[in-house]
PDB file of C-alpha atoms in Angstrom:
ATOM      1  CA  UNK O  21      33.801 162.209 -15.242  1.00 78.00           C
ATOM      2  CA  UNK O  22      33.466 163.772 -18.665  1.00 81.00           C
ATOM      3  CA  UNK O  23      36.745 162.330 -19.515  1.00 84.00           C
ATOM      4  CA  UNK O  24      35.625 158.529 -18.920  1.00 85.00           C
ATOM      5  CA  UNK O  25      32.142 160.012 -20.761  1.00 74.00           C
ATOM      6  CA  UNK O  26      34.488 160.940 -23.696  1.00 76.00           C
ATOM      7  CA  UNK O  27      36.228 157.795 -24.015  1.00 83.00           C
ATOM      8  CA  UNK O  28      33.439 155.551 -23.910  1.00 73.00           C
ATOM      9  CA  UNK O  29      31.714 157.959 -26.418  1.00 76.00           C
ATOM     10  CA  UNK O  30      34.747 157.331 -28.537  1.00 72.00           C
ATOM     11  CA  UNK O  31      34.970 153.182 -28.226  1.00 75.00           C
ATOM     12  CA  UNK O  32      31.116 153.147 -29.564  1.00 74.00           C
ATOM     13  CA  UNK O  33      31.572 155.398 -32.780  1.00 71.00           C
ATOM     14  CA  UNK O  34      35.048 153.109 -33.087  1.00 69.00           C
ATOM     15  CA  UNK O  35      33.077 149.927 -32.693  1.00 67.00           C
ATOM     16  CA  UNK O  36      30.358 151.531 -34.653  1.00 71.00           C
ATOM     17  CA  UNK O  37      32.521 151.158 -37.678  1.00 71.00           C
ATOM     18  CA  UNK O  38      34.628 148.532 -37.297  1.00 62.00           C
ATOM     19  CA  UNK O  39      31.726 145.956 -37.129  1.00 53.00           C
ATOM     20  CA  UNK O  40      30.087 146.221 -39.650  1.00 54.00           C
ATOM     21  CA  UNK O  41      33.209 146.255 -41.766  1.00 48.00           C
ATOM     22  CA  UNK O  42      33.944 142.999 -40.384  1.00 42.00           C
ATOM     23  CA  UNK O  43      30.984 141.145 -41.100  1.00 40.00           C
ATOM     24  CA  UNK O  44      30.661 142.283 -44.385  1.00 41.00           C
ATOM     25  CA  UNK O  45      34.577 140.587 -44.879  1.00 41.00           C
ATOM     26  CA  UNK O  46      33.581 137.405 -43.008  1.00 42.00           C
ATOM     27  CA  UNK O  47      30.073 137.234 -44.955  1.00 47.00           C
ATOM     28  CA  UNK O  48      31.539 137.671 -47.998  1.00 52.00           C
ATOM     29  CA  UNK O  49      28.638 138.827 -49.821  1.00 56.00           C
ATOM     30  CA  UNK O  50      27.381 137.675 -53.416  1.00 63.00           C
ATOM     31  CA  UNK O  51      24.549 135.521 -54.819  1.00 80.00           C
ATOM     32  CA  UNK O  52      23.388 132.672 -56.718  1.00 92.00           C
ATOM     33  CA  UNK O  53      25.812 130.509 -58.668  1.00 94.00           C
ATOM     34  CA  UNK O  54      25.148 130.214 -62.554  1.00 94.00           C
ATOM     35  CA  UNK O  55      26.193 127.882 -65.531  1.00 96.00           C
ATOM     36  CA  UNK O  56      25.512 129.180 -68.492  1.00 97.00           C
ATOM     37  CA  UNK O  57      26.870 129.485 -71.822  1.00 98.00           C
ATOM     38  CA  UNK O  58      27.344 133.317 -73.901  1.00 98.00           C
ATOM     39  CA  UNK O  59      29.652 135.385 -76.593  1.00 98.00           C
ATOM     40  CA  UNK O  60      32.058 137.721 -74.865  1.00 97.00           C
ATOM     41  CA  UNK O  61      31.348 141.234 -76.285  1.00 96.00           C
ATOM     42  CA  UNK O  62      33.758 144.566 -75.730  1.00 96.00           C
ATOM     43  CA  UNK O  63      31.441 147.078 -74.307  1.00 94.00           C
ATOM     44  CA  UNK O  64      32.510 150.859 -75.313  1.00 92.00           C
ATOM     45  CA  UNK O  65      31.038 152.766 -72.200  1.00 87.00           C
ATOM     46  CA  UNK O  66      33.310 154.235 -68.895  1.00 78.00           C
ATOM     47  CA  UNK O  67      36.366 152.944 -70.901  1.00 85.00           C
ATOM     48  CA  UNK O  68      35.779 149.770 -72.349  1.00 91.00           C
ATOM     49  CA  UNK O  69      35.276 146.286 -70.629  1.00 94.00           C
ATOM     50  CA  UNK O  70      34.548 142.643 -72.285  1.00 96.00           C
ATOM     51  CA  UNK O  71      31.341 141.229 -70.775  1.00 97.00           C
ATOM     52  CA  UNK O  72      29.410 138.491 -71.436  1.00 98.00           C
ATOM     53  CA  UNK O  73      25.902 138.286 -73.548  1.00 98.00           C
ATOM     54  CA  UNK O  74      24.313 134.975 -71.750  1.00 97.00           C
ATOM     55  CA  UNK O  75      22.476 132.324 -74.188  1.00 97.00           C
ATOM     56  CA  UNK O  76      19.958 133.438 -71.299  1.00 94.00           C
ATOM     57  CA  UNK O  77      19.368 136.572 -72.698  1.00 96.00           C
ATOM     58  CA  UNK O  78      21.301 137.926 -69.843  1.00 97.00           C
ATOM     59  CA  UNK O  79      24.303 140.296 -69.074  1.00 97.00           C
ATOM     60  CA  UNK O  80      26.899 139.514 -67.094  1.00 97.00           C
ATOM     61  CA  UNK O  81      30.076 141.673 -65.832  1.00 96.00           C
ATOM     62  CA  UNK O  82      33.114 140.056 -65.008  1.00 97.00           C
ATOM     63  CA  UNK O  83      34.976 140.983 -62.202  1.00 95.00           C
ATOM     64  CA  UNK O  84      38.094 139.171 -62.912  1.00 96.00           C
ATOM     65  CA  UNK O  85      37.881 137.620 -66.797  1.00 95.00           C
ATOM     66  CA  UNK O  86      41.523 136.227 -67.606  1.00 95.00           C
ATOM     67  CA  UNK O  87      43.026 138.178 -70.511  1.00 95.00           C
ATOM     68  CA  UNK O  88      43.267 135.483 -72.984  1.00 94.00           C
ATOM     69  CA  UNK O  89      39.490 135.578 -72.802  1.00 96.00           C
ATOM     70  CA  UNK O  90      39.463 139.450 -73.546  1.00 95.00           C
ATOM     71  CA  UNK O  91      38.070 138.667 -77.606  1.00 95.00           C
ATOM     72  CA  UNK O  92      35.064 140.204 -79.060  1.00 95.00           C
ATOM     73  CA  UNK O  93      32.824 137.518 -80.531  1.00 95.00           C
ATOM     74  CA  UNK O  94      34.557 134.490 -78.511  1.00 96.00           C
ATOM     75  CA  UNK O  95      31.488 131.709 -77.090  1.00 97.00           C
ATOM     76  CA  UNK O  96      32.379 130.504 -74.034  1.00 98.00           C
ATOM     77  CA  UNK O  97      31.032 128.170 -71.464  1.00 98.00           C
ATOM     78  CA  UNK O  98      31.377 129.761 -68.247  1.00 98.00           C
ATOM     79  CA  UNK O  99      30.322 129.291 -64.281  1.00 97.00           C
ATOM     80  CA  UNK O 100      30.558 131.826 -61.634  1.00 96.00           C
ATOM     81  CA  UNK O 101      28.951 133.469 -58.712  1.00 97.00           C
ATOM     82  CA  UNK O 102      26.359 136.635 -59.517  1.00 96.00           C
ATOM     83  CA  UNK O 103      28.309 139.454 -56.971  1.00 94.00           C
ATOM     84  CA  UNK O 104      25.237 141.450 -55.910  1.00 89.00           C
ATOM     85  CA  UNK O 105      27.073 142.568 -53.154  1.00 91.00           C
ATOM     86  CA  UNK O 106      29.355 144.685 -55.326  1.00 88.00           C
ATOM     87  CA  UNK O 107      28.887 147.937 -57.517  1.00 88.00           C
ATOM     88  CA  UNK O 108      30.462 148.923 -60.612  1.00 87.00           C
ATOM     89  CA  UNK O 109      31.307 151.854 -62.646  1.00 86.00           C
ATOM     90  CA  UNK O 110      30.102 150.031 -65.944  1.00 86.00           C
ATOM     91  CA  UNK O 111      26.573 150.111 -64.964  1.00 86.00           C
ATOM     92  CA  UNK O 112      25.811 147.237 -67.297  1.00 92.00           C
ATOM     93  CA  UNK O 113      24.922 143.739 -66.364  1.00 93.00           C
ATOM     94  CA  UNK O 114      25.302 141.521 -63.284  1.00 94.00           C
ATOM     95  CA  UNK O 115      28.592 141.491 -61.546  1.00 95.00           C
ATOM     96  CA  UNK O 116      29.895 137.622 -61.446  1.00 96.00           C
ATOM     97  CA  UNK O 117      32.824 136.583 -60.525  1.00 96.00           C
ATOM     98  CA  UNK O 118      33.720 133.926 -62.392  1.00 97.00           C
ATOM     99  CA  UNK O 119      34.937 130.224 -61.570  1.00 97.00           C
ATOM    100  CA  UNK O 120      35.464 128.408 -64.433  1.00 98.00           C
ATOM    101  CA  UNK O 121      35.772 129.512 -68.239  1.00 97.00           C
ATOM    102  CA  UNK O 122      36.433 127.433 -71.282  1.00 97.00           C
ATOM    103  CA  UNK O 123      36.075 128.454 -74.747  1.00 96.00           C
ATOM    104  CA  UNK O 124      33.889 126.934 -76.990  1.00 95.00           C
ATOM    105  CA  UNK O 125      34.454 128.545 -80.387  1.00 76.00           C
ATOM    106  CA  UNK O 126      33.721 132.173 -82.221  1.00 70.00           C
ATOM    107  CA  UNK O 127      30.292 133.471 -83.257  1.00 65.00           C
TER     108      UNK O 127
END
């Protein structure tokens, strides 16, 4: 008896963990979709990132900004969707991950 009491025990704390995990894969997570226009900017704090000062008066923290587009001062025209479902180390701006970038000349 305490073995069967043990093993379902043990499928609970198993399931316990493993759903959650799951829907947070199949949700996906993240937020609103933007379109917006900004200067990239290298950002000297845990390392050094580029991020992006919005026309908005926003900041914005990309999570996966090509390297051709890594150029202080650079205006760009950009879309993407605001990842509040994510945390970063740079503690500075909104995550987005971005889906479409085109430059559109130097401040």
């Amino acid at each position: 008896m305490k073995k069967i009491l043990y093993i379902a025990v043990l499928v609970v704390v198993v399931l316990a963990m493993v759903v959650p995990a799951t829907v947070t894969c199949v949700r996906g997570g993240g937020g609103e979709t933007v379109s917006e226009t900004g200067t990239l900017t290298f950002v000297d704090l845990e390392g050094g990132f580029h991020g992006i000062l919005g026309d908005d008066g926003k900041k914005y923290d990309p999570i996966n900004l090509s390297q051709e587009f890594h150029q202080d001062g650079l205006r760009v025209r950009f879309e993407g969707r605001l990842r509040t479902d994510l945390v970063s180390t740079h503690q500075w701006g909104t995550l987005i991950q971005i889906t479409m970038i085109e430059k559109i000349g130097t401040k």
